């Protein structure tokens, strides 16, 4: 069974600082993928970044990067130069191998950016 | 492209009533999913489908039913609404091509059972 753990219910960060949101996962499958989603107060799920288990390099998308440490089973999201618009809920999620592609979500981290 | 379309966006039900949450996607994705999100929590999988005619239970299927007669549509049925089903419901679809995976979520249906 797949499991995602996010241990930070809430975080407060000063604007323009970098922030790391923690995510650890558990799976027995060698093939899997890790996602980060942003959910603003409006409620939609916004895809941020994806890391496949066989990807050699850490994923990056603009100000977002994923610190993937396979041996530790962690996939932390790093947001550089935080902005007020980054205030939202952030969810880590994992998909299984081909044929088991449903996503398992963590409980989320509420990030608040302070001006 | 419309992506994943959910209707209605909001609904209030009385205990014991039934309703169907509609979900349609126009991307020809084989996989479709229904999740519920309780306040302050992550998304939990209710049901999923790997293609037309094939559905399976997720983590929290009790009180719900689904059908998948076409690739495009994946409705979720609540037969006897209970207060515990007050939640936000998300429909999603996905594709995979080699090592590339993409998931698209609908905008959600906020359901209140009173």
mmCIF file with all atom_site columns, C-alpha atoms in Angstrom, chain A residues 6-14 17-23 36 63-69 74-82 90 109-111 113:
data_model
loop_
_atom_site.group_PDB
_atom_site.id
_atom_site.type_symbol
_atom_site.label_atom_id
_atom_site.label_alt_id
_atom_site.label_comp_id
_atom_site.label_asym_id
_atom_site.label_entity_id
_atom_site.label_seq_id
_atom_site.pdbx_PDB_ins_code
_atom_site.Cartn_x
_atom_site.Cartn_y
_atom_site.Cartn_z
_atom_site.occupancy
_atom_site.B_iso_or_equiv
_atom_site.pdbx_formal_charge
_atom_site.auth_seq_id
_atom_site.auth_comp_id
_atom_site.auth_asym_id
_atom_site.auth_atom_id
_atom_site.pdbx_PDB_model_num
ATOM 1  C CA . UNK A 1 6   ? 3.199  15.530 5.419  1.00 0.00 ? 6   UNK A CA 1
ATOM 2  C CA . UNK A 1 7   ? 4.202  16.465 8.955  1.00 0.00 ? 7   UNK A CA 1
ATOM 3  C CA . UNK A 1 8   ? 3.823  20.248 8.745  1.00 0.00 ? 8   UNK A CA 1
ATOM 4  C CA . UNK A 1 9   ? 0.164  21.251 9.184  1.00 0.00 ? 9   UNK A CA 1
ATOM 5  C CA . UNK A 1 10  ? 1.015  24.939 8.810  1.00 0.00 ? 10  UNK A CA 1
ATOM 6  C CA . UNK A 1 11  ? 3.972  27.160 8.004  1.00 0.00 ? 11  UNK A CA 1
ATOM 7  C CA . UNK A 1 12  ? 4.544  30.906 8.099  1.00 0.00 ? 12  UNK A CA 1
ATOM 8  C CA . UNK A 1 13  ? 7.272  32.342 5.887  1.00 0.00 ? 13  UNK A CA 1
ATOM 9  C CA . UNK A 1 14  ? 8.455  35.875 5.215  1.00 0.00 ? 14  UNK A CA 1
ATOM 10 C CA . UNK A 1 17  ? 12.400 33.842 1.566  1.00 0.00 ? 17  UNK A CA 1
ATOM 11 C CA . UNK A 1 18  ? 12.736 30.255 0.378  1.00 0.00 ? 18  UNK A CA 1
ATOM 12 C CA . UNK A 1 19  ? 10.525 27.591 1.931  1.00 0.00 ? 19  UNK A CA 1
ATOM 13 C CA . UNK A 1 20  ? 10.727 23.809 2.073  1.00 0.00 ? 20  UNK A CA 1
ATOM 14 C CA . UNK A 1 21  ? 7.600  21.708 2.471  1.00 0.00 ? 21  UNK A CA 1
ATOM 15 C CA . UNK A 1 22  ? 8.248  18.186 3.680  1.00 0.00 ? 22  UNK A CA 1
ATOM 16 C CA . UNK A 1 23  ? 6.876  14.986 2.184  1.00 0.00 ? 23  UNK A CA 1
ATOM 17 C CA . UNK A 1 36  ? 2.939  18.419 -5.685 1.00 0.00 ? 36  UNK A CA 1
ATOM 18 C CA . UNK A 1 63  ? 10.472 28.760 -8.697 1.00 0.00 ? 63  UNK A CA 1
ATOM 19 C CA . UNK A 1 64  ? 9.551  25.199 -7.700 1.00 0.00 ? 64  UNK A CA 1
ATOM 20 C CA . UNK A 1 65  ? 12.024 22.389 -7.257 1.00 0.00 ? 65  UNK A CA 1
ATOM 21 C CA . UNK A 1 66  ? 11.625 18.933 -5.834 1.00 0.00 ? 66  UNK A CA 1
ATOM 22 C CA . UNK A 1 67  ? 14.338 17.654 -3.501 1.00 0.00 ? 67  UNK A CA 1
ATOM 23 C CA . UNK A 1 68  ? 14.062 13.921 -4.219 1.00 0.00 ? 68  UNK A CA 1
ATOM 24 C CA . UNK A 1 69  ? 15.984 11.660 -1.842 1.00 0.00 ? 69  UNK A CA 1
ATOM 25 C CA . UNK A 1 74  ? 11.406 11.918 0.771  1.00 0.00 ? 74  UNK A CA 1
ATOM 26 C CA . UNK A 1 75  ? 10.225 14.356 -1.884 1.00 0.00 ? 75  UNK A CA 1
ATOM 27 C CA . UNK A 1 76  ? 10.314 17.838 -0.412 1.00 0.00 ? 76  UNK A CA 1
ATOM 28 C CA . UNK A 1 77  ? 9.028  20.841 -2.342 1.00 0.00 ? 77  UNK A CA 1
ATOM 29 C CA . UNK A 1 78  ? 11.244 23.904 -2.363 1.00 0.00 ? 78  UNK A CA 1
ATOM 30 C CA . UNK A 1 79  ? 9.760  27.264 -3.308 1.00 0.00 ? 79  UNK A CA 1
ATOM 31 C CA . UNK A 1 80  ? 12.353 29.935 -3.927 1.00 0.00 ? 80  UNK A CA 1
ATOM 32 C CA . UNK A 1 81  ? 11.706 33.664 -3.419 1.00 0.00 ? 81  UNK A CA 1
ATOM 33 C CA . UNK A 1 82  ? 8.234  33.189 -1.958 1.00 0.00 ? 82  UNK A CA 1
ATOM 34 C CA . UNK A 1 90  ? 0.052  22.275 -0.647 1.00 0.00 ? 90  UNK A CA 1
ATOM 35 C CA . UNK A 1 109 ? 0.526  21.865 4.543  1.00 0.00 ? 109 UNK A CA 1
ATOM 36 C CA . UNK A 1 110 ? -1.044 25.291 4.820  1.00 0.00 ? 110 UNK A CA 1
ATOM 37 C CA . UNK A 1 111 ? 1.555  27.857 3.780  1.00 0.00 ? 111 UNK A CA 1
ATOM 38 C CA . UNK A 1 113 ? 3.415  34.122 3.294  1.00 0.00 ? 113 UNK A CA 1
#
